[in-house]
PDB file of C-alpha atoms in Angstrom:
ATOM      1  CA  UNK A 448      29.212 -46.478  18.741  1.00 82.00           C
ATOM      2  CA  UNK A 449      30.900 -44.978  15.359  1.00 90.00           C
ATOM      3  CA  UNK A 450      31.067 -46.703  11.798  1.00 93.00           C
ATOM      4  CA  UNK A 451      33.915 -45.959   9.762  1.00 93.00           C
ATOM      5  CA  UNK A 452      33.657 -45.791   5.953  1.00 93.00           C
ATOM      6  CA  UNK A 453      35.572 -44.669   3.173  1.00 92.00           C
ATOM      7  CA  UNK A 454      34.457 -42.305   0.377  1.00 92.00           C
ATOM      8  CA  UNK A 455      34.877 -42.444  -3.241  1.00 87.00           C
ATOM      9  CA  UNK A 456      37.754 -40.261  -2.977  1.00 87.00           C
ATOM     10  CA  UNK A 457      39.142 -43.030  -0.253  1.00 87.00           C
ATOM     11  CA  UNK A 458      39.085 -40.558   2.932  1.00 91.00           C
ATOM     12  CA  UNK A 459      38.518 -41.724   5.872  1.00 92.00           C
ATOM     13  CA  UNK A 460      35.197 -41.178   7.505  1.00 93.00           C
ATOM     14  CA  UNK A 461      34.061 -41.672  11.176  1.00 93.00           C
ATOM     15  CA  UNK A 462      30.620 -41.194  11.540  1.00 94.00           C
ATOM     16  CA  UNK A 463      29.666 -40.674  15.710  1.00 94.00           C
ATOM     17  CA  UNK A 464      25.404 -40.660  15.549  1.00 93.00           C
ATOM     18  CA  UNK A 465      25.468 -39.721  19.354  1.00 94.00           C
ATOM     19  CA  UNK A 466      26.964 -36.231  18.262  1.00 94.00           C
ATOM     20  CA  UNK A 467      25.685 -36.013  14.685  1.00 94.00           C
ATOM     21  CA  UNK A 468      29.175 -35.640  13.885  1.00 94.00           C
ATOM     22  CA  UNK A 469      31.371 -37.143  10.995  1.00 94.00           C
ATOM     23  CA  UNK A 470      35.157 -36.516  11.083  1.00 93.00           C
ATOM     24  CA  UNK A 471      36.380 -36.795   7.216  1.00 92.00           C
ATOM     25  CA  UNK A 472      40.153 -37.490   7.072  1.00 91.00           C
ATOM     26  CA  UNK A 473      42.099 -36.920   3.600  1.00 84.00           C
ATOM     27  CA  UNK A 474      45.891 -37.609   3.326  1.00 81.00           C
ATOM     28  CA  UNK A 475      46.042 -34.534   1.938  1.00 80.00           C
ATOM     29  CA  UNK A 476      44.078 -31.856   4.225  1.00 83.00           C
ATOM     30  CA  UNK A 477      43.760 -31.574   8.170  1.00 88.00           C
ATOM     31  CA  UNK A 478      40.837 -33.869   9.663  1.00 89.00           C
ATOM     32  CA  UNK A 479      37.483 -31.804   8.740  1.00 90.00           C
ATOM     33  CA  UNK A 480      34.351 -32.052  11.311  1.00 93.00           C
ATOM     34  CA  UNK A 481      31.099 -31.664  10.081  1.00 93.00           C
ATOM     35  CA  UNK A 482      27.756 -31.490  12.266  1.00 94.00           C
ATOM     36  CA  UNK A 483      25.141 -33.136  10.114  1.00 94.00           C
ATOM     37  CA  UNK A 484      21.266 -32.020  10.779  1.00 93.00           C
ATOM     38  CA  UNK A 485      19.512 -34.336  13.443  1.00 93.00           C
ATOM     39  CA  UNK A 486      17.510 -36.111  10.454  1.00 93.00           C
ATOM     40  CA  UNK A 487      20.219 -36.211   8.120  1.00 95.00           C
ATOM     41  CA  UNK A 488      22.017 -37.898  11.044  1.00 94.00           C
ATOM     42  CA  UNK A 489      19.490 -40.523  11.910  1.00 95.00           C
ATOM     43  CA  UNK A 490      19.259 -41.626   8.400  1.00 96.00           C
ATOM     44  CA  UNK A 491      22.724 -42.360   7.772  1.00 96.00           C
ATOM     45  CA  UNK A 492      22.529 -43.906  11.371  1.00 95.00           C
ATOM     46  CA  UNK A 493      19.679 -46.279   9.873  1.00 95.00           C
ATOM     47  CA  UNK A 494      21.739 -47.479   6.900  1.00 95.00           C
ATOM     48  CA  UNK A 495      24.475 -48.606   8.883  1.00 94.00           C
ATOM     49  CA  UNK A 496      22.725 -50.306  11.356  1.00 92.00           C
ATOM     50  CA  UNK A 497      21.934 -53.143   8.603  1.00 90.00           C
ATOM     51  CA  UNK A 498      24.776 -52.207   5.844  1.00 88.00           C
ATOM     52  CA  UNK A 499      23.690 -53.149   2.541  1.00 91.00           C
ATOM     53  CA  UNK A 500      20.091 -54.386   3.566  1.00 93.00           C
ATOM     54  CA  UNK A 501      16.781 -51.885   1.374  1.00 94.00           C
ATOM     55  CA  UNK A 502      14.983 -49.939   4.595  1.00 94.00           C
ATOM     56  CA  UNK A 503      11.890 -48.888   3.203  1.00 94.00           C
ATOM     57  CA  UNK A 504      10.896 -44.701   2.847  1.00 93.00           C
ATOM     58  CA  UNK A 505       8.294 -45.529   5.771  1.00 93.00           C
ATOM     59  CA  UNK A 506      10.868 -47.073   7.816  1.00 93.00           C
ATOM     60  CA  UNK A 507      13.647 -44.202   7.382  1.00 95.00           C
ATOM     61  CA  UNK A 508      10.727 -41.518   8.179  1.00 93.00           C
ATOM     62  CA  UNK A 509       9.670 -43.357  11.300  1.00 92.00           C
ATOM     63  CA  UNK A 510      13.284 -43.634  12.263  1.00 94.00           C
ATOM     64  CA  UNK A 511      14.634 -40.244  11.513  1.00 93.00           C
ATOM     65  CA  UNK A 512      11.578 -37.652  12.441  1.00 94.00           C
ATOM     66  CA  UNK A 513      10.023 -39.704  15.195  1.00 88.00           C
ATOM     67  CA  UNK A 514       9.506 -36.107  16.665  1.00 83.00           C
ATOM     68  CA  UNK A 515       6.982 -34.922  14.073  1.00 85.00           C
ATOM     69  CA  UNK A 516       4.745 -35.905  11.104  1.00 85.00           C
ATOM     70  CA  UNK A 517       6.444 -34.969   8.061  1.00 85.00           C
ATOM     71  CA  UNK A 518       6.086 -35.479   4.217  1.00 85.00           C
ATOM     72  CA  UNK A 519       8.026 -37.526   1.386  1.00 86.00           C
ATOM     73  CA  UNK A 520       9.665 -34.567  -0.048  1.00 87.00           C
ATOM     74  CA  UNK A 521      11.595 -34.158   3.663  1.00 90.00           C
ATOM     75  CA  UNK A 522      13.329 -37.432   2.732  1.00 92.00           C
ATOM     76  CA  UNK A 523      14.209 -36.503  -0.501  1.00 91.00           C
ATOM     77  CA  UNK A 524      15.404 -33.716   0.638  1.00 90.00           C
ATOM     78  CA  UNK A 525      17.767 -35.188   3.158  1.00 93.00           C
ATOM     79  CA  UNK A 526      18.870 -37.563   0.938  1.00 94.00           C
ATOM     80  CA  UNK A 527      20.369 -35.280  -1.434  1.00 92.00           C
ATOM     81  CA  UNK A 528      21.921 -33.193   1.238  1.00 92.00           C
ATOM     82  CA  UNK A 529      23.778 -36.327   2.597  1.00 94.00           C
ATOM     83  CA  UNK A 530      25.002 -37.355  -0.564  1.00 93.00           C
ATOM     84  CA  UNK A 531      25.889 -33.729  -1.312  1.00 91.00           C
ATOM     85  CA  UNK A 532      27.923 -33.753   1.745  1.00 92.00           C
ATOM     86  CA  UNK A 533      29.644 -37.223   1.445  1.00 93.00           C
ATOM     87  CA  UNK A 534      30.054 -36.530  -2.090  1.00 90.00           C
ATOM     88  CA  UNK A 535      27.851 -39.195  -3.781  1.00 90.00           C
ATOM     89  CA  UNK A 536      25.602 -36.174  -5.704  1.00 82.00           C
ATOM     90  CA  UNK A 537      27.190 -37.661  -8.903  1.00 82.00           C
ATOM     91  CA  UNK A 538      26.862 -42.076  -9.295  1.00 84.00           C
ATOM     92  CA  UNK A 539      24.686 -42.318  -6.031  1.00 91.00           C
ATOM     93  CA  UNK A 540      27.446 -44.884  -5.224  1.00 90.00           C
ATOM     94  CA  UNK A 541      27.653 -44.825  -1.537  1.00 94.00           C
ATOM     95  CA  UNK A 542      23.748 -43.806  -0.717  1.00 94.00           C
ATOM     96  CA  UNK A 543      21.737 -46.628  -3.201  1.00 94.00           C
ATOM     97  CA  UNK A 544      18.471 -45.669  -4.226  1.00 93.00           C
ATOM     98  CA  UNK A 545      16.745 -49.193  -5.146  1.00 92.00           C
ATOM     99  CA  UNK A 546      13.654 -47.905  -7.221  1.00 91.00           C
ATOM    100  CA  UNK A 547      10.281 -48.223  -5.826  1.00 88.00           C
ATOM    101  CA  UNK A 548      11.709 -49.848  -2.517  1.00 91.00           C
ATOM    102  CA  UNK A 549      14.034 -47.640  -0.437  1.00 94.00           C
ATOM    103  CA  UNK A 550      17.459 -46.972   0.129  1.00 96.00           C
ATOM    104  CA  UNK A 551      20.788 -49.042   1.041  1.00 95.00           C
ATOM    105  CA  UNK A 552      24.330 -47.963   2.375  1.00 95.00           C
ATOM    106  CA  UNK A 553      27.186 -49.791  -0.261  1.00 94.00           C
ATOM    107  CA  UNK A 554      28.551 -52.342   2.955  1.00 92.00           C
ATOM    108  CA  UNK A 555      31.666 -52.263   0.317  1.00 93.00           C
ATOM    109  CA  UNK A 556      32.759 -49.016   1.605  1.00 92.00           C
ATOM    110  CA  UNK A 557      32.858 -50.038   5.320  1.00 92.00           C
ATOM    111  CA  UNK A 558      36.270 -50.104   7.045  1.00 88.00           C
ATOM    112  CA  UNK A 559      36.834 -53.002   8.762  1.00 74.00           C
ATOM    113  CA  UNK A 560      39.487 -52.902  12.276  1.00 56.00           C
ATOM    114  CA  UNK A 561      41.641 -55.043   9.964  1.00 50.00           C
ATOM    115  CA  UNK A 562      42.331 -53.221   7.740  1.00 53.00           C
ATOM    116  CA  UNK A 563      45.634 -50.937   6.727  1.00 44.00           C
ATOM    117  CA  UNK A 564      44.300 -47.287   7.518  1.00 46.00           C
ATOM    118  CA  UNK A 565      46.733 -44.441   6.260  1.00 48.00           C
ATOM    119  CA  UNK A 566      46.173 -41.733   8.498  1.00 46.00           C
ATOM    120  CA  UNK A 567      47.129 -37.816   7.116  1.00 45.00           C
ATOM    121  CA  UNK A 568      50.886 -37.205   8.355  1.00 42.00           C
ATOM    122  CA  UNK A 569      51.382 -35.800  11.857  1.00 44.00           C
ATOM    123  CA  UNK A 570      48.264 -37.720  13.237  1.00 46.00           C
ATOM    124  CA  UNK A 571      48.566 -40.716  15.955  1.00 46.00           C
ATOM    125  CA  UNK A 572      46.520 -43.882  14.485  1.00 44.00           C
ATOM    126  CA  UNK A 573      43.231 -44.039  16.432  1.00 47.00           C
ATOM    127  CA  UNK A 574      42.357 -47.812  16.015  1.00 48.00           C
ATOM    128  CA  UNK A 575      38.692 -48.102  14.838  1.00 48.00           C
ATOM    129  CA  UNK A 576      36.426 -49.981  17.242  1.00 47.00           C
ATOM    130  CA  UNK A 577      34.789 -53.602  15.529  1.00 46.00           C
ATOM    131  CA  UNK A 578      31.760 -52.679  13.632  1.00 45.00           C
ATOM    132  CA  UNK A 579      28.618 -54.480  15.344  1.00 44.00           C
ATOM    133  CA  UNK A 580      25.973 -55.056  12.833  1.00 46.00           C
ATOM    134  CA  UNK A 581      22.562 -54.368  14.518  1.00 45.00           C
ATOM    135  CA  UNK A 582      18.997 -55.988  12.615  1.00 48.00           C
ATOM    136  CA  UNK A 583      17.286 -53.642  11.724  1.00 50.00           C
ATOM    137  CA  UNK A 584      13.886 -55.353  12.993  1.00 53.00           C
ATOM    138  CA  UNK A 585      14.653 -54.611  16.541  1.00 55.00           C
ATOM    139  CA  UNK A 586      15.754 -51.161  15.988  1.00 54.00           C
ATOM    140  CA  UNK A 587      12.368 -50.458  14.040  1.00 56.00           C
ATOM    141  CA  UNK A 588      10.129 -51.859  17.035  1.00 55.00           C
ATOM    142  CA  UNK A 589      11.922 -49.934  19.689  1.00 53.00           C
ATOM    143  CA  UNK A 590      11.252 -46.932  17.563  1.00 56.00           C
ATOM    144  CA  UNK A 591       7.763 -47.651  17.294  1.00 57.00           C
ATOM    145  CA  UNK A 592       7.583 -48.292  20.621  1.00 52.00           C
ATOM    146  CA  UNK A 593       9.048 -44.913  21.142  1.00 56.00           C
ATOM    147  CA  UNK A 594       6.856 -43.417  18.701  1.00 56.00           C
ATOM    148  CA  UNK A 595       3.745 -44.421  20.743  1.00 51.00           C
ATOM    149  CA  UNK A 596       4.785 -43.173  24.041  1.00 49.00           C
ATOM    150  CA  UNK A 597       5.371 -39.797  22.423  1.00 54.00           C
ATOM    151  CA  UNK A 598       2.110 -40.167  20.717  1.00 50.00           C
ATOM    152  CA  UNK A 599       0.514 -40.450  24.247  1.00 51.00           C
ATOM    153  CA  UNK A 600       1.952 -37.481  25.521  1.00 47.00           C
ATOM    154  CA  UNK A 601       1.114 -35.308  22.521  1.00 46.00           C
ATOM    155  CA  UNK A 602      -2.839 -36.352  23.258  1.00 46.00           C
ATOM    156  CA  UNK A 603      -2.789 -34.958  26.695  1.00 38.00           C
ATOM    157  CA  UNK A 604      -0.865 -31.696  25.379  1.00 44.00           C
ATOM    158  CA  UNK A 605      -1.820 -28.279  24.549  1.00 35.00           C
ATOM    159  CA  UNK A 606      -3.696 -28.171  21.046  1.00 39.00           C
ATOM    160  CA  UNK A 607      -1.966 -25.300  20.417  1.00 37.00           C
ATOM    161  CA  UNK A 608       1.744 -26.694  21.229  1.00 35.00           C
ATOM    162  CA  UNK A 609       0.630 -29.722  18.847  1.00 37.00           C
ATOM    163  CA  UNK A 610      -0.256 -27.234  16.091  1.00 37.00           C
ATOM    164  CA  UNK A 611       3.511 -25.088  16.844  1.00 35.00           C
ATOM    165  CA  UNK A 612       4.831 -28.353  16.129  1.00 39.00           C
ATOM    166  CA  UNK A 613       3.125 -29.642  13.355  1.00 42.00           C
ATOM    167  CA  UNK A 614       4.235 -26.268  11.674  1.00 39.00           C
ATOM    168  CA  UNK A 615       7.505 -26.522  12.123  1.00 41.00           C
ATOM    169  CA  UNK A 616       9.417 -27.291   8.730  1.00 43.00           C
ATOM    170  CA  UNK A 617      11.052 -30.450  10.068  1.00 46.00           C
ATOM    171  CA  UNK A 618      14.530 -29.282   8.441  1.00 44.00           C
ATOM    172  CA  UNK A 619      17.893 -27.986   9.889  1.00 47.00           C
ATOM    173  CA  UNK A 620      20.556 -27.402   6.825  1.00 47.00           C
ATOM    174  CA  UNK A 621      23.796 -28.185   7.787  1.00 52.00           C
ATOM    175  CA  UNK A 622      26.603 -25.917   7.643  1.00 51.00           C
ATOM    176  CA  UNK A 623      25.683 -22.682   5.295  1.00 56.00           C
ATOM    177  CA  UNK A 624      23.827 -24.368   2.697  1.00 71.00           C
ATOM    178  CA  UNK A 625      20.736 -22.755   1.335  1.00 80.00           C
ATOM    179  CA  UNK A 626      17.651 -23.691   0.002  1.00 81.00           C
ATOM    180  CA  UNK A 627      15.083 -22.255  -2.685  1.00 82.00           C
ATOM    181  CA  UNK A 628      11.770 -23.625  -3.405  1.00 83.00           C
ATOM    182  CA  UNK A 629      10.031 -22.916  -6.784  1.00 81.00           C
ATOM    183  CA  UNK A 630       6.496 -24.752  -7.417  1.00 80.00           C
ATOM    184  CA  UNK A 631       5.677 -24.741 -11.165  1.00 72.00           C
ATOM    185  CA  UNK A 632       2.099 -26.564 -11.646  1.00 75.00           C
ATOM    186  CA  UNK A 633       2.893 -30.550 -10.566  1.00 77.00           C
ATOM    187  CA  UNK A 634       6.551 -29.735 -10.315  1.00 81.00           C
ATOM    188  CA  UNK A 635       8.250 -28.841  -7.417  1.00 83.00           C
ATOM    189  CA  UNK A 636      12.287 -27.688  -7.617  1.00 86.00           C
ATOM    190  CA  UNK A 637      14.511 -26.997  -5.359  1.00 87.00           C
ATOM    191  CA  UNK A 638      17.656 -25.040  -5.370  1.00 83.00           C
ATOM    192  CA  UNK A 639      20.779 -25.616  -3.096  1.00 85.00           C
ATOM    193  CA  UNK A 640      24.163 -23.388  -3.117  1.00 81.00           C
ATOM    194  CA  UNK A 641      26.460 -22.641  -0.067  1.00 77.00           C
ATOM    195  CA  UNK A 642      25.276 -18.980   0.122  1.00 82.00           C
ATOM    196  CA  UNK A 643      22.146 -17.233  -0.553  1.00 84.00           C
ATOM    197  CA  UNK A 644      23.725 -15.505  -4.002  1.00 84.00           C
ATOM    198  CA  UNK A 645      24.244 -18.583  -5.225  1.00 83.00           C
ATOM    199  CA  UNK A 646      21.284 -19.963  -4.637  1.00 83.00           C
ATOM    200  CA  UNK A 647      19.550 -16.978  -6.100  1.00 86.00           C
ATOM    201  CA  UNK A 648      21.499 -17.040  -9.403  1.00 84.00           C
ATOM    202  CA  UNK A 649      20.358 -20.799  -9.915  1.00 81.00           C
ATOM    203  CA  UNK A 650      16.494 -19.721  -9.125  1.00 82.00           C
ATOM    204  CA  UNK A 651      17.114 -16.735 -11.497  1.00 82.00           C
ATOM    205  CA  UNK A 652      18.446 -19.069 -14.341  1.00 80.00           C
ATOM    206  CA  UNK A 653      15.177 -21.980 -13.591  1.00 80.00           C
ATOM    207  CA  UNK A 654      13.242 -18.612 -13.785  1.00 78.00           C
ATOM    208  CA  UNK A 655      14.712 -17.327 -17.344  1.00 76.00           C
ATOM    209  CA  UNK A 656      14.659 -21.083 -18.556  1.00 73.00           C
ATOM    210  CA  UNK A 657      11.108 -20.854 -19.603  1.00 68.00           C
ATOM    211  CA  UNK A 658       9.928 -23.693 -17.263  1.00 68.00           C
ATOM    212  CA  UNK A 659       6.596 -22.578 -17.111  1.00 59.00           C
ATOM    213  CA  UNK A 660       4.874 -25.421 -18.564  1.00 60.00           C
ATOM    214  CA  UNK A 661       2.201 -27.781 -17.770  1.00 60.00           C
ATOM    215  CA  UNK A 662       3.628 -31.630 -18.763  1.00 74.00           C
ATOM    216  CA  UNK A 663       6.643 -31.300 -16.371  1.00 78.00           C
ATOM    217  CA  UNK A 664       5.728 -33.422 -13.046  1.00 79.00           C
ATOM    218  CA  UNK A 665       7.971 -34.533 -10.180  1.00 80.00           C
ATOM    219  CA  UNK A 666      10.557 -33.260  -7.425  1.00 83.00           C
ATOM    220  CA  UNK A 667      13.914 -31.925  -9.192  1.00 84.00           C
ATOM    221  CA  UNK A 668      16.769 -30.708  -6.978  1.00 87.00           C
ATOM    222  CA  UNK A 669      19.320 -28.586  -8.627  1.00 85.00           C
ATOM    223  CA  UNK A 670      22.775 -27.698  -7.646  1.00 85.00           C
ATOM    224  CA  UNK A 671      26.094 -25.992  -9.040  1.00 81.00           C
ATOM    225  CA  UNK A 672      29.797 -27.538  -9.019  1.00 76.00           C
ATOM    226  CA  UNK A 673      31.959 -24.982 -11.160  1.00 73.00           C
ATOM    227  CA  UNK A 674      30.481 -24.707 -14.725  1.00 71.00           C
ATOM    228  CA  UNK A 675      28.737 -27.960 -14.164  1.00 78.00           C
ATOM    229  CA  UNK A 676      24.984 -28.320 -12.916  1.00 83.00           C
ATOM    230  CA  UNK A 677      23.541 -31.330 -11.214  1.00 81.00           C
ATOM    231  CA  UNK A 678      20.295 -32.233 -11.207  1.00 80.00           C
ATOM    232  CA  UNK A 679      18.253 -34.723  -8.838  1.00 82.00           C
ATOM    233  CA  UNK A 680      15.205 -35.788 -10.049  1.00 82.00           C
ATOM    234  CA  UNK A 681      12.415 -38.157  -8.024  1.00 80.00           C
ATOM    235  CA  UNK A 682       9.625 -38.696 -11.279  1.00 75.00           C
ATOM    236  CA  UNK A 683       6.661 -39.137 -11.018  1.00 71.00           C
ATOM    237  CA  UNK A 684       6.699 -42.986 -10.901  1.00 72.00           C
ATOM    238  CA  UNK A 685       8.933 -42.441  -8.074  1.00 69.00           C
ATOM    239  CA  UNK A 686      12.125 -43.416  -9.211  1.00 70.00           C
ATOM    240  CA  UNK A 687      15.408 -41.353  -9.136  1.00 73.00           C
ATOM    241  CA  UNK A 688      17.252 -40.223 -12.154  1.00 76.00           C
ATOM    242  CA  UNK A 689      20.570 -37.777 -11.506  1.00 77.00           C
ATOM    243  CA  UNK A 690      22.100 -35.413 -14.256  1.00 73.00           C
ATOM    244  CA  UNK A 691      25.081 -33.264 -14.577  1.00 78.00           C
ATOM    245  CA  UNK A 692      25.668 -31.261 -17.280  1.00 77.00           C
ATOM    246  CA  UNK A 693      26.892 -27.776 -18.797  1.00 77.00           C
ATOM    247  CA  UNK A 694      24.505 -24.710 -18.447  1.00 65.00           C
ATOM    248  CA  UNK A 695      26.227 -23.228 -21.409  1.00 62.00           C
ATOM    249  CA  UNK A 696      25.822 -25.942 -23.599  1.00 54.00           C
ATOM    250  CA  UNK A 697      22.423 -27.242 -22.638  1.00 65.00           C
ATOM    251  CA  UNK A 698      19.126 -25.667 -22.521  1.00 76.00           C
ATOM    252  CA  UNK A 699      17.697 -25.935 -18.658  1.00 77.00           C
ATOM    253  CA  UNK A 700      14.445 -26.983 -19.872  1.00 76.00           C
ATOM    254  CA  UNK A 701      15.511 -29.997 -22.156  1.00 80.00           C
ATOM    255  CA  UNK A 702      17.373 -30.984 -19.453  1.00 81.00           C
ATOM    256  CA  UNK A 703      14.448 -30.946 -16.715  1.00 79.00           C
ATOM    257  CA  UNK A 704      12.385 -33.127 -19.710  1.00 81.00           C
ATOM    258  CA  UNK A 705      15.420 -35.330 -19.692  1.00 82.00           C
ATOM    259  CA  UNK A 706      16.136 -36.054 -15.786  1.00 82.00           C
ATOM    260  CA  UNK A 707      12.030 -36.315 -15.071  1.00 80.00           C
ATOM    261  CA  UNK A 708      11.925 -38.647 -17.819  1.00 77.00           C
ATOM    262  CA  UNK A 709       9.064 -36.588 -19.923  1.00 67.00           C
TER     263      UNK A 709
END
């Protein structure tokens, strides 16, 4: 089954979680296809299933990597690719972060089959099917259901195919984006760009910033659009705090204090 929603920009998304696929359609650009990572997938498959209801961090885990063991910062992580990707990196208005509980998909950005759908010229109008809410409570105890079967098979494995797997990262990047990690003392940053010389000018300029310090504590995700930056911050009291700001105008490390709430 696919959900359709609309982005802030008011294209036209169909999301298919069979295919990890969601087909963006803008008046003014041909349909674009992109293949989201198989976590990154599941997540947003989650949210809908129960638009507008919180599912907890453990629940979205269980859900999306019920292949593997992973930790907190995996979810972060996906989180702000996804909202990178549907382009809610700025207000967080489509992907909700409700402090200290979860996460929630904005049900006022559903499409419903009634409604008046502009499709870009020179495309036949593909009649969304009705969107069949699912509870969530069901879909969480088949899960864990799953969960334990696998569970059973992974105590009658190889050791040594349990430890390959619980090495693995966890974490397919969709498209060409590219990652940097940089640990400094308690805080962890991460830098994303579309090609590795991007993200190595944004570690370069976290590098010059003098960041080096001891007070700073928390998960910080940092990202280029033009001559702005965005930052993504989880503190450490585990709410999220988002940024955006000029690099020319703004000293890097006053804005890390700012965003991590120090």
């Amino acid at each position: 089954m696919s959900y359709y929603f609309r982005l802030k920009n008011s294209a036209l998304v169909e999301f298919d979680p069979d295919r990890y696929t969601l087909l963006i359609n803008t008046l003014q650009n041909p349909p674009e296809e992109i293949t989201l990572a198989r976590a990154d997938a599941r997540i947003l498959e989650l949210l809908l299933l129960e638009p507008g209801a919180i599912c907890s961090r453990e629940a979205i885990m269980a859900f999306a990597w019920d292949d593997r063991v992973v930790s907190a910062g995996s979810l972060n992580q996906s989180i702000f690719m996804l909202r990178n990707i549907l382009g809610d990196s700025k207000d967080h208005d489509l992907l909700i972060t409700v402090p200290r509980r979860g996460y929630r998909f904005n049900s006022d950005q559903l499409v419903s089959p009634a409604s008046n759908i502009e499709q870009p010229a020179g495309q036949s109008i593909v009649e969304p099917p009705s969107i069949t809410r699912v509870h969530l409570a069901p879909a969480i105890e088949k899960q864990r259901l799953g969960i334990a079967i696998r569970l059973g098979y992974l105590a009658v494995s190889v050791f040594a195919l349990f430890t390959l797997w619980q090495l693995y990262t966890g974490y397919e990047l969709p498209h060409d984006l590219q990652v940097a990690e940089i640990k400094q003392g308690a805080l962890s940053i991460t830098a994303v760009g579309k090609s590795k010389q991007e993200v190595d000018a944004l570690k370069a300029d976290v590098l010059s910033s003098g960041i080096v310090t001891d007070h700073l504590r928390g998960e910080v995700f940092i990202s280029r659009t033009g001559s702005r930056t965005n930052l993504s911050c989880v503190q450490k009291t585990g709410d999220a705090y988002n940024l955006e700001f000029s690099f020319r105008e703004e000293r890097l490390i006053s804005m890390f204090e700012k965003c991590l709430g120090s």
